[in-house]
Short mmCIF file of C-alpha atoms in Angstrom, two decimals:
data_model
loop_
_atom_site.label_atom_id
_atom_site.label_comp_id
_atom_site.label_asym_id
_atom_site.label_seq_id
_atom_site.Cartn_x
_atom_site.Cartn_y
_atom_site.Cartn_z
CA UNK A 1 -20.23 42.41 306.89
CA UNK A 2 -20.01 40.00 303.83
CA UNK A 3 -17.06 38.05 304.03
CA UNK A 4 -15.71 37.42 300.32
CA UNK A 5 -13.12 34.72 300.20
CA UNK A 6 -10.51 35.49 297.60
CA UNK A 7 -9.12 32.25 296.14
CA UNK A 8 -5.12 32.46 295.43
CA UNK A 9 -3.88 29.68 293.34
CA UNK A 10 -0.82 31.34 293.36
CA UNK A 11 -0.48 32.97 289.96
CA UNK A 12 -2.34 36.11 290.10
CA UNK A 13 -2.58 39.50 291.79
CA UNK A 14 -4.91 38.52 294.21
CA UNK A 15 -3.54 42.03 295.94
CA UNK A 16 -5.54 44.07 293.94
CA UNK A 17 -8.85 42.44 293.87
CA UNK A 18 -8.18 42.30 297.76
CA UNK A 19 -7.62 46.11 297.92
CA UNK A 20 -10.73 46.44 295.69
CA UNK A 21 -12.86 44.01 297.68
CA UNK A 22 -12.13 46.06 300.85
CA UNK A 23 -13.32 49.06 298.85
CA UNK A 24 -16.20 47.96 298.68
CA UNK A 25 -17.09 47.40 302.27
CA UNK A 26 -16.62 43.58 302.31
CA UNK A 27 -14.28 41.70 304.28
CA UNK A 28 -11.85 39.92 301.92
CA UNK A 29 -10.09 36.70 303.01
CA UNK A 30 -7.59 35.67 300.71
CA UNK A 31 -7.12 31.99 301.05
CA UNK A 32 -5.49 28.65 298.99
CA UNK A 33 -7.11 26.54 301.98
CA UNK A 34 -10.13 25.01 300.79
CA UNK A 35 -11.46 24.53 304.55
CA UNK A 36 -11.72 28.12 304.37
CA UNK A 37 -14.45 28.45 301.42
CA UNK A 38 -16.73 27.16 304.04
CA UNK A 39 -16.47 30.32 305.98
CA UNK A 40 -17.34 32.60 302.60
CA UNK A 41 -20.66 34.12 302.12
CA UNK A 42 -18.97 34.58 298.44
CA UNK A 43 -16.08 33.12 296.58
CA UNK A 44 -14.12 35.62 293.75
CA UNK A 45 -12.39 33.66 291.56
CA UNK A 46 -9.31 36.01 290.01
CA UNK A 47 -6.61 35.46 288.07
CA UNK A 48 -4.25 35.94 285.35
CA UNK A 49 -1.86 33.59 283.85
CA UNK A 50 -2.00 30.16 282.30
CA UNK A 51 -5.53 27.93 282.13
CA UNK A 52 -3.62 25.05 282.41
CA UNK A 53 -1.30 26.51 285.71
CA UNK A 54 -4.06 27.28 287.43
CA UNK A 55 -6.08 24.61 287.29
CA UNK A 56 -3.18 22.26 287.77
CA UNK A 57 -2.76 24.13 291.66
CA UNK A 58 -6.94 24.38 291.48
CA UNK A 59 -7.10 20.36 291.15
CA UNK A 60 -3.65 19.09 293.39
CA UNK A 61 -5.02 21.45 296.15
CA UNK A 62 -8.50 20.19 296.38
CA UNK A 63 -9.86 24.05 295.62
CA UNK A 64 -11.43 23.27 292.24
CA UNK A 65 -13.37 20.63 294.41
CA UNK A 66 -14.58 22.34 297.41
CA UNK A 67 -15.45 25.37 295.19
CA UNK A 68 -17.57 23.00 292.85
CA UNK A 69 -18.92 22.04 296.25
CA UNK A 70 -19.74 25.54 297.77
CA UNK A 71 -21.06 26.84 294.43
CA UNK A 72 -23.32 23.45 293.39
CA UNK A 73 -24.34 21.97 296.59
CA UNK A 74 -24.49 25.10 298.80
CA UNK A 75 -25.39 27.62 296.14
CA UNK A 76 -22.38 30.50 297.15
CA UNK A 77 -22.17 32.89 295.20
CA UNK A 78 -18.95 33.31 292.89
CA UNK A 79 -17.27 35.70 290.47
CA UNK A 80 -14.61 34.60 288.33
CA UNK A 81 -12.40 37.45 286.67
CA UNK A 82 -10.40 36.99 283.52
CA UNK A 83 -8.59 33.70 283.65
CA UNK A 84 -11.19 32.93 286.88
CA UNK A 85 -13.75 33.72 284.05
CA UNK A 86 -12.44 30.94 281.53
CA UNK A 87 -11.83 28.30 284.62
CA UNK A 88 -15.92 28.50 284.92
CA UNK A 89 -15.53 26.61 281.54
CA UNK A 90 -15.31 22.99 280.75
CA UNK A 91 -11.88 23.19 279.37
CA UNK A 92 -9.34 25.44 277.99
CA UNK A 93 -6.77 25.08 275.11
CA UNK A 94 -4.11 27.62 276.19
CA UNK A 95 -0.68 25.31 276.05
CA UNK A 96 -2.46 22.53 276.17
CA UNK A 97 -6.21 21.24 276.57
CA UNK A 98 -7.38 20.64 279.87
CA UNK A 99 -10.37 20.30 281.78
CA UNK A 100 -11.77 23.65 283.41
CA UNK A 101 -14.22 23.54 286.76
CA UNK A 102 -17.44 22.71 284.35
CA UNK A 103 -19.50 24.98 285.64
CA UNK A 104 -20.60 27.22 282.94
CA UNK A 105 -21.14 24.95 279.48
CA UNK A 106 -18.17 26.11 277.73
CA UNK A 107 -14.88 26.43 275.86
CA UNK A 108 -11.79 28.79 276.22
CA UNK A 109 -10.62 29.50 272.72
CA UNK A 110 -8.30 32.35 271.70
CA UNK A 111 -9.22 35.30 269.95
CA UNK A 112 -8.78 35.65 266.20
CA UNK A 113 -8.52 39.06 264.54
CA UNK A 114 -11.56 40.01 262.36
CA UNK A 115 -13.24 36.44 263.41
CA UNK A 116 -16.60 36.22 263.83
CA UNK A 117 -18.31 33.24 265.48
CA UNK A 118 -18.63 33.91 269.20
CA UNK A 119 -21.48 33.37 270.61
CA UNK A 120 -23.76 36.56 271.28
CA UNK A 121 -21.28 38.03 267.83
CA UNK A 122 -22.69 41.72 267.62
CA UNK A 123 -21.86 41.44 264.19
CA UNK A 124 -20.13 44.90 264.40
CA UNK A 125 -16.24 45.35 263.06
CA UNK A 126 -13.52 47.44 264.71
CA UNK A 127 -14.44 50.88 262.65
CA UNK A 128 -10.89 52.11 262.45
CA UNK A 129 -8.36 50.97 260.18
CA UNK A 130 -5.74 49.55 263.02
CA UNK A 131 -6.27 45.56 262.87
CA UNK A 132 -7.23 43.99 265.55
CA UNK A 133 -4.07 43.22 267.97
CA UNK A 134 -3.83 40.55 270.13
CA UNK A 135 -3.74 40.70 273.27
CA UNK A 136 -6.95 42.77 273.44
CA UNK A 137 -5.66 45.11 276.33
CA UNK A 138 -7.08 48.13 277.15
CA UNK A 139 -10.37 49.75 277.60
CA UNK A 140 -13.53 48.27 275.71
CA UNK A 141 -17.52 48.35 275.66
CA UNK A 142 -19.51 46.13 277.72
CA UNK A 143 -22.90 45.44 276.38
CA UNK A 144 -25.45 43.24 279.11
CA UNK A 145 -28.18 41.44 277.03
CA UNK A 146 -30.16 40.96 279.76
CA UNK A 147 -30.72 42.73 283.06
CA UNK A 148 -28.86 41.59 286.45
CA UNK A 149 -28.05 42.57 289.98
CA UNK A 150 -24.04 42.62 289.08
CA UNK A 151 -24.40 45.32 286.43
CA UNK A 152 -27.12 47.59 288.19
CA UNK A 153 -26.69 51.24 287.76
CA UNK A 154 -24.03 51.05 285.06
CA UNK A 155 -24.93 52.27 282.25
CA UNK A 156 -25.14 50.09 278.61
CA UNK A 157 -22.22 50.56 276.62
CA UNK A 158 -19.85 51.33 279.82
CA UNK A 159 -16.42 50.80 279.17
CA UNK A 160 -13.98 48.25 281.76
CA UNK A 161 -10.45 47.22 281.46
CA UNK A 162 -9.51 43.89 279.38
CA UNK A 163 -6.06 42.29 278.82
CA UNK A 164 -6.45 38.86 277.73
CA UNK A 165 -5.79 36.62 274.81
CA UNK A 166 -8.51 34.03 275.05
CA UNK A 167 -12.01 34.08 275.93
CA UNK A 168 -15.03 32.51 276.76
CA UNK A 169 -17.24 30.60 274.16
CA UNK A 170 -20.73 29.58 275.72
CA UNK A 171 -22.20 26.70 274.57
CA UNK A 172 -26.01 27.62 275.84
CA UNK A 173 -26.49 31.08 274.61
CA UNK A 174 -28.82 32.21 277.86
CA UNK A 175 -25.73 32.30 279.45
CA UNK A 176 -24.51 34.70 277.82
CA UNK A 177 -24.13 37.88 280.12
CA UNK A 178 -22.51 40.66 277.88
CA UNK A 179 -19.80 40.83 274.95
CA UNK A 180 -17.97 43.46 273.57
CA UNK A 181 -16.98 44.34 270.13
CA UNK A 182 -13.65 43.10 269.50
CA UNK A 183 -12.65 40.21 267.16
CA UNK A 184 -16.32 40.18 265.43
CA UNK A 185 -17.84 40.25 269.16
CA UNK A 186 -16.89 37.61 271.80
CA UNK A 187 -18.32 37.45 275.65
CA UNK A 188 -17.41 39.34 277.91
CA UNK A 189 -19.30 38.09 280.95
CA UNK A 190 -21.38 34.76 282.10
CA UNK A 191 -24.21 34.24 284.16
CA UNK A 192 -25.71 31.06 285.32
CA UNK A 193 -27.73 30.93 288.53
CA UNK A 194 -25.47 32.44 291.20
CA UNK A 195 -22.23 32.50 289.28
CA UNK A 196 -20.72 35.05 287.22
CA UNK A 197 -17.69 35.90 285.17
CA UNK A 198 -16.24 38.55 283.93
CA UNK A 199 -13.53 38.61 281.33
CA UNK A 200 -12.62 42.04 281.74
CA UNK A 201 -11.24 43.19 285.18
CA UNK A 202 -13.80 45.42 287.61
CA UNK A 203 -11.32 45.85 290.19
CA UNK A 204 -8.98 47.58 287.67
CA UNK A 205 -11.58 49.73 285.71
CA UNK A 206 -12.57 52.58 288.22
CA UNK A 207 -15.82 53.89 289.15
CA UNK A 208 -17.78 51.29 286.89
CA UNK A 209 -15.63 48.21 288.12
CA UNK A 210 -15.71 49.04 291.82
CA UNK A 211 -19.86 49.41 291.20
CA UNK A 212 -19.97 46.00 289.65
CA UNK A 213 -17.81 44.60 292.47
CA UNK A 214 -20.67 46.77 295.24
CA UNK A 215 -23.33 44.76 293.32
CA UNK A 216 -21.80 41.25 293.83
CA UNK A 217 -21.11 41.98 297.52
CA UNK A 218 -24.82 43.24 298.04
CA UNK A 219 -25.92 40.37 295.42
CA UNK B 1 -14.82 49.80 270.36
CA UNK B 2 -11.23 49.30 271.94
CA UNK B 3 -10.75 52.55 273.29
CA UNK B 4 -7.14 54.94 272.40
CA UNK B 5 -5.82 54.35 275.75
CA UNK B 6 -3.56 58.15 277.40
CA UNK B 7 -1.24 56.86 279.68
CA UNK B 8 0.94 59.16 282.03
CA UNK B 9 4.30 57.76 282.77
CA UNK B 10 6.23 58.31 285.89
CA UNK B 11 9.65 58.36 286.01
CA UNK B 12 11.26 57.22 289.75
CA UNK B 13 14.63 57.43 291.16
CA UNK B 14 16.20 58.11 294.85
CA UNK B 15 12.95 58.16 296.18
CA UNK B 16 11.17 60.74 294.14
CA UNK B 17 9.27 61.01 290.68
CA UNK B 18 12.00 62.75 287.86
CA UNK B 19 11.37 64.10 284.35
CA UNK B 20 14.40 65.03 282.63
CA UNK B 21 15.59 65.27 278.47
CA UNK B 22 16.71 62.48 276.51
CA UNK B 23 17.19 60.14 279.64
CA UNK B 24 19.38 62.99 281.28
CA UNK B 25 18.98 66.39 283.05
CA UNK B 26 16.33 64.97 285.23
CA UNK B 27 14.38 66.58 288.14
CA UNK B 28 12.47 66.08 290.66
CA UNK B 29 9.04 66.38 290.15
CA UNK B 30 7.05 65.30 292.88
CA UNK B 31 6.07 61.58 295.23
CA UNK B 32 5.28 58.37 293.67
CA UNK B 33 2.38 57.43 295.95
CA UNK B 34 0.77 61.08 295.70
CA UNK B 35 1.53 61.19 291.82
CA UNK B 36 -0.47 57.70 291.87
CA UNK B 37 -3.24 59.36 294.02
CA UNK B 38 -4.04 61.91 292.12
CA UNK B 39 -3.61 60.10 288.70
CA UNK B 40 -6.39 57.55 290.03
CA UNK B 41 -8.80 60.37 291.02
CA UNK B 42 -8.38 61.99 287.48
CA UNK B 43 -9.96 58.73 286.36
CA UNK B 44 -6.58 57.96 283.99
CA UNK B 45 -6.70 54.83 281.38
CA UNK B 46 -3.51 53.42 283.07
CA UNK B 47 -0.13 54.10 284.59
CA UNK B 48 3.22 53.48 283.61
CA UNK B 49 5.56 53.44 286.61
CA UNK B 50 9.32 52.82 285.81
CA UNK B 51 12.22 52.97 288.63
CA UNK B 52 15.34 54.65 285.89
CA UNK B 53 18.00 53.62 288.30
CA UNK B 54 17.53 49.96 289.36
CA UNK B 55 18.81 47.98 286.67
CA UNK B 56 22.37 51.13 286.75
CA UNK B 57 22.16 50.59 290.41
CA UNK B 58 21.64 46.84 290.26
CA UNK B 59 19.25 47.12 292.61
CA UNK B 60 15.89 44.62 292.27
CA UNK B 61 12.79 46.58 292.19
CA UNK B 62 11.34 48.20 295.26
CA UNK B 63 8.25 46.10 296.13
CA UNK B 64 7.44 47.75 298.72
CA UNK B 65 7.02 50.85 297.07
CA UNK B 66 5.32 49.07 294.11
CA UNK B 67 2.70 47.73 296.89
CA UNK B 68 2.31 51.05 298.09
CA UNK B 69 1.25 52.81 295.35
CA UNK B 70 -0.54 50.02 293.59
CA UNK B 71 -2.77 50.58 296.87
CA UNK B 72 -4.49 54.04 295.15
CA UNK B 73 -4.39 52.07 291.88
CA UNK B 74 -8.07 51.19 290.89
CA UNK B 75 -6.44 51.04 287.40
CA UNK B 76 -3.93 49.55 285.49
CA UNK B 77 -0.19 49.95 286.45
CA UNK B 78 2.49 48.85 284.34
CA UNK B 79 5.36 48.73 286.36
CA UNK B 80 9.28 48.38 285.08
CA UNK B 81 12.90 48.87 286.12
CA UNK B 82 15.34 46.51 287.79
CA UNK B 83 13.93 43.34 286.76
CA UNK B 84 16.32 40.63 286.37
CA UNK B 85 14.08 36.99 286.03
CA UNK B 86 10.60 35.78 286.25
CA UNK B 87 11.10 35.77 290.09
CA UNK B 88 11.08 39.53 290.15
CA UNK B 89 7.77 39.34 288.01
CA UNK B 90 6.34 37.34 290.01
CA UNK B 91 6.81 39.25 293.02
CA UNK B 92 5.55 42.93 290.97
CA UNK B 93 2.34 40.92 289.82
CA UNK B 94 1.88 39.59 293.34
CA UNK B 95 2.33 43.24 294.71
CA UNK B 96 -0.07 44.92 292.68
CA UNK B 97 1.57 45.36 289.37
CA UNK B 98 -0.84 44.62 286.62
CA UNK B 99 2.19 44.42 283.95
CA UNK B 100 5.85 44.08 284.00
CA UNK B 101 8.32 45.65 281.88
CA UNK B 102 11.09 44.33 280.63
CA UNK B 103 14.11 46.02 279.29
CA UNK B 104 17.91 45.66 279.91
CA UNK B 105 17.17 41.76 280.91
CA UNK B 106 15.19 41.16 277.69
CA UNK B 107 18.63 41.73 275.41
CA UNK B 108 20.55 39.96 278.10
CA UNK B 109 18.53 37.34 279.11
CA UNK B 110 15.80 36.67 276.29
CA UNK B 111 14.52 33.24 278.12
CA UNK B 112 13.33 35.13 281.03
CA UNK B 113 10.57 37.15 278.71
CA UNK B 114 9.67 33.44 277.11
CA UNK B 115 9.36 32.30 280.79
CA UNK B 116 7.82 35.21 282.13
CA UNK B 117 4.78 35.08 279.09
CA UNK B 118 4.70 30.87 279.79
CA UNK B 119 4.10 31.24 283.58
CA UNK B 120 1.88 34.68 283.68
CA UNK B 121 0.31 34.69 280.29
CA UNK B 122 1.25 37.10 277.50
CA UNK B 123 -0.74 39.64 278.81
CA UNK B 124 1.09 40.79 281.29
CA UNK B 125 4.60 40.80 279.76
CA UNK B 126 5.62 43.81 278.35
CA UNK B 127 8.77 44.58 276.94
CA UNK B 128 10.30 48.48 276.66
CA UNK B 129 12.70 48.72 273.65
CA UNK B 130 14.67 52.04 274.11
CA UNK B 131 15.81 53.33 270.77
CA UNK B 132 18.76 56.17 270.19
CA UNK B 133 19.58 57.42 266.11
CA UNK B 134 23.37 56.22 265.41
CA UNK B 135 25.49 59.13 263.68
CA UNK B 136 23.56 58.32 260.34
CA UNK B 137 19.89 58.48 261.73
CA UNK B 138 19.00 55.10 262.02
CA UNK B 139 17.50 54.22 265.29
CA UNK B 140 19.17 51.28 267.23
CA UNK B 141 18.05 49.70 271.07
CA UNK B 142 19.88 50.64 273.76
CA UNK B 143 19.58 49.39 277.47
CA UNK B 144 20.81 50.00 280.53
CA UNK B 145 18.60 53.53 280.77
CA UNK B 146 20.00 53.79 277.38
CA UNK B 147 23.68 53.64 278.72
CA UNK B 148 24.37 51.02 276.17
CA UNK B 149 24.11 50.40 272.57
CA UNK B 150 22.82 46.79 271.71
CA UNK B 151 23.41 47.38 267.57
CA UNK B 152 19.94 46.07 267.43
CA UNK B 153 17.65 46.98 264.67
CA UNK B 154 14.16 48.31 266.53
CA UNK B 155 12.08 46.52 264.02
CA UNK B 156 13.61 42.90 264.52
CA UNK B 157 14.06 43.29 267.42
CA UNK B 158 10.48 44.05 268.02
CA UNK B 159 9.24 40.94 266.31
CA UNK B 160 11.98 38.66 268.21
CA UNK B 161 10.23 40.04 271.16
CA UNK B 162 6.64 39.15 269.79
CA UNK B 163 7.62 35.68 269.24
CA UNK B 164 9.04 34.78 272.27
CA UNK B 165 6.34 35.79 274.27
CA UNK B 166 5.60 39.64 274.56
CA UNK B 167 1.92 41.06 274.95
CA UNK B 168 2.61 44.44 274.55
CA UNK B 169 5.71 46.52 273.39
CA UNK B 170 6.31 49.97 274.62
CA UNK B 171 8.73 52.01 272.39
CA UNK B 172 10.52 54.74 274.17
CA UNK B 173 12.56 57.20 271.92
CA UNK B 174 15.56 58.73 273.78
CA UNK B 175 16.15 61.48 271.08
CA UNK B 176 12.65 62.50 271.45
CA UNK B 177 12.15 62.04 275.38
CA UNK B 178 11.87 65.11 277.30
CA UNK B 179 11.66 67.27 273.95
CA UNK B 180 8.15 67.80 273.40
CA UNK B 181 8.15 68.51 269.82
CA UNK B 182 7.02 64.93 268.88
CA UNK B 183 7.28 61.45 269.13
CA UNK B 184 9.20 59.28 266.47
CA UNK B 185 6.31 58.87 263.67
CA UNK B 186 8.71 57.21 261.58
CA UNK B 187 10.02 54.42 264.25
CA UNK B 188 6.54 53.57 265.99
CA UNK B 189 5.13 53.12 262.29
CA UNK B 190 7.24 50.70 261.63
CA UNK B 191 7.50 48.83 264.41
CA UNK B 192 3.15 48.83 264.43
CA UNK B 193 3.31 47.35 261.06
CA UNK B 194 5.90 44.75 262.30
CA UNK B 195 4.08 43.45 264.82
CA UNK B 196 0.66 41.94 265.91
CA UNK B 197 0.57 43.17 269.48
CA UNK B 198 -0.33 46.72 271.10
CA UNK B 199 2.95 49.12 270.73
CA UNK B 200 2.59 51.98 273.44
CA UNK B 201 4.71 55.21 271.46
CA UNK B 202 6.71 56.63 274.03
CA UNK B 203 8.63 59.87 273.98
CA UNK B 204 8.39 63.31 272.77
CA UNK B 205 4.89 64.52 273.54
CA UNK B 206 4.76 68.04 274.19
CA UNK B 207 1.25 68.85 272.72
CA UNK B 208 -2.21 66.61 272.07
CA UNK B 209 -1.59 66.78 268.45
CA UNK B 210 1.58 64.57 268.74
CA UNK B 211 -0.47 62.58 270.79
CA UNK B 212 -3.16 61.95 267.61
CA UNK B 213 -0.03 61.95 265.05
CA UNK B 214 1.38 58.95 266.91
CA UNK B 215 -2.22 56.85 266.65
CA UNK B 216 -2.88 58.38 263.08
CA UNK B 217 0.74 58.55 261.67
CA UNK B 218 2.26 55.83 263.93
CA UNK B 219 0.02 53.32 264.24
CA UNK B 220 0.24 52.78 268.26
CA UNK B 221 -2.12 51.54 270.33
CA UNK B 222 -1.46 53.42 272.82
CA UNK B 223 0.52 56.60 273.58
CA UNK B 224 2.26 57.37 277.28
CA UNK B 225 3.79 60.83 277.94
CA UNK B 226 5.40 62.05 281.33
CA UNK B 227 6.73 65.72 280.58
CA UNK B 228 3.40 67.12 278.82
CA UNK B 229 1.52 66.11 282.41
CA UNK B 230 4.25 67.09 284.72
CA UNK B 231 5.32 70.18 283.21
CA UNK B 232 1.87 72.42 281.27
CA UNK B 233 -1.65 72.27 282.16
CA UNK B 234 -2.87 69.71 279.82
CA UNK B 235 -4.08 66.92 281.61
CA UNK B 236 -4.90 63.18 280.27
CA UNK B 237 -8.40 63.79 280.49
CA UNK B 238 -7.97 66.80 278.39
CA UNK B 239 -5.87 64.66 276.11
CA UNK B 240 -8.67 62.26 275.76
CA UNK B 241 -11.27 64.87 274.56
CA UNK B 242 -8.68 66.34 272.08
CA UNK B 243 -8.87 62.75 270.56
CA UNK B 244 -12.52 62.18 270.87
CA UNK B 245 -12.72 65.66 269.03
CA UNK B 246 -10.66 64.19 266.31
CA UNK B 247 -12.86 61.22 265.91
CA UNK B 248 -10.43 58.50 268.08
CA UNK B 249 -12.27 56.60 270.25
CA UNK B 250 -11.79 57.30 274.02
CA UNK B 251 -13.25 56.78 277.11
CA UNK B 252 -15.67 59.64 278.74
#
């Protein structure tokens, strides 16, 4: 069984992704020790809250190093989810700008209403006449633009559960997993090598987010 | 597209689920953790979970309970009642709540929402503004399960709300709750035009049309309803396809 350590920086519902984790036949191992990422065939990286919080407890804890470590050096696999998505980045502006874990070539920026600009932009506009509120919360396309093991058997187009106010803008476009069509189109997931991101939750968005979850397990 | 999110509310005191009219009346209606169960298998957009009695009772929320139920929760639960400082919203989020709402403490303590959105982002802060028509119509907040009348004016209060941290405001109507003839076009329309976050309408829905008057009229984001699910066949999923029908977008 694939043990998937859970990292808790103390700011998140780590509960849930536990519970969802589980679900998905995997042995989940919540954990703020950074000794224990050594014992991880994975690392899921969740979170919601501040950029700037988390990485603060990340950094003082030694976690943001020994998962730079595990991911870099040893190749482990990790997810980050929502605010564990923008902490792949190089640095976030939430609050106050500070530096992120580097490890996807990126900024966190927040999301502007009718703004266009994002990398992988579909170009398309929210087609009803409610503006665009912010936080985005609440169920929204996911569109891959290329194909990979995390998003196997879910169909193009599937919808997953968001609440966020920021998101990820990539820097090298092949990173670039997926976006959706919100704000004039922003990213919605990263890939590079073995780490992934998603900025919408999987363990909160049913049948569709407990698949993506099976895929990283069996990735 | 951002999708019109359904969202079935359940109503919780002494141990059960209630429904009852204009935050009175109510009865029992069923368990919390088998409500939940069968809400996740029907594939819902989220839950609203709110204990009615806490804050009266001065009780803190039941986490336990909370952690039970967010257990059958592969979706998004919402999760209000009783909750007096960041503390408590710390402990819901750590649970299993996905969002907290915040009511009674918001009037009475309006640094604890400021904190609450600082510390857990805005995202997850939600704040429930109760409103109640005064003698000559006009709508005014009320907490306490709407045992007390703030004199607050919906609309600014709304936007104070916004601005000191809120994600996402869900507007209950007491007139309207339990009714089913409607929500309160006139009060969620103004408060969506106030404001720059989502605005659940809350209150009234007895059919799926009020549903689409409250996104087409109203302007919400959302809408919640409790009696239309606990008390006729129509079901959320159901509610979805009415809306899909009527060119809303939904999920399948």
């Amino acid at each position: 069984m694939q043990r998937i350590a859970i990292v808790d920086h103390g700011l998140c519902n780590v509960d849930s992704m536990w519970r969802a984790v589980e679900e998905c036949g995997a042995k989940g191992d919540v954990t703020s020790d950074p000794a224990d990422l050594a014992h991880a065939d994975k690392i899921v990286l969740p979170g919601v809250g501040s950029f700037a919080d988390a990485m603060d407890v990340l950094v003082r804890t030694g976690l943001a190093e020994a998962i730079r470590e595990h991911v870099v050096v040893n190749g482990v696999p990790l997810l980050g989810v929502c605010l564990g998505m923008q902490l792949l980045a190089n640095a976030g502006t939430e609050v106050r700008s500070t530096a992120g874990l580097g490890l996807i070539d990126a900024d966190v920026v927040r999301l502007v209403p009718g703004g266009t600009g994002a990398i992988g932009a579909t170009g398309a506009t929210c087609a009803t006449d409610r503006a665009e509120r912010i936080p985005h919360v609440g169920w929204n396309e996911v569109d891959p633009r290329f194909d990979h093991a995390v998003f196997a058997g879910i169909p193009a187009g599937a919808d997953f559960y968001f609440v966020h106010s920021y998101h990820v803008r990539c820097n090298d476009p092949s990173d670039v997993l997926a976006t959706t069509p919100y704000c004039g189109g922003f990213t919605s997931a990263v890939a590079r090598g073995r780490i992934v991101g998603t900025q919408f939750h999987p363990e909160k968005s049913q049948v569709h987010g407990l698949r993506l979850l099976r895929n990283f397990v069996a990735w | 597209m951002l999708k019109a999110r359904v969202i079935p509310t359940l109503l919780y005191r002494d141990f059960t689920l209630v429904k009852g009219v204009r935050f009175d009346s109510r009865r029992v209606v069923g368990s919390p953790v088998q409500a939940v169960q069968v809400y996740n298998l029907r594939n819902v957009d989220e839950l609203i979970f709110l204990d009615v009695r806490a804050t009266l009772d001065e009780r803190r929320p039941d986490f336990a309970l909370i952690d039970e139920i967010a257990d059958h929760c592969f979706m998004p639960l919402c999760v209000g009642g009783g909750v007096r400082d960041v503390d408590d919203v710390r402990e819901l989020l750590a649970v299993g709540a996905d969002k907290v709402a915040l009511n009674t403490v918001a009037v009475e303590a309006p640094e604890v929402v400021r904190a609450a959105s600082d510390r857990f982002g805005a995202q997850c802060v939600v704040v429930a503004i109760d409103t109640q028509r005064d003698g000559h119509g006009t709508p005014t907040v009320r907490i306490a399960s709407g045992t007390h009348d703030t004199g607050l004016d919906p609309v600014a209060w709304a936007k104070e709300v916004e601005s000191l941290g809120a994600g996402e405001i869900l507007l209950q109507s007491i007139d309207h709750d339990g009714v089913m003839e409607g929500y309160d076009l006139e009060t969620i329309r103004r408060v969506s035009d106030a404001v720059g976050v989502p605005v659940i309408a809350s209150g009234g829905a007895g059919e799926f049309g009020h549903l689409l008057a409250a996104f087409v009229d109203g302007g919400a984001t959302a809408v919640a309803a409790a009696s239309m699910f606990h008390f006729t066949e129509q079901t959320p999923m159901e509610a979805r396809e009415f809306l899909g029908a009527h060119g809303l977008p939904v999920r399948a």
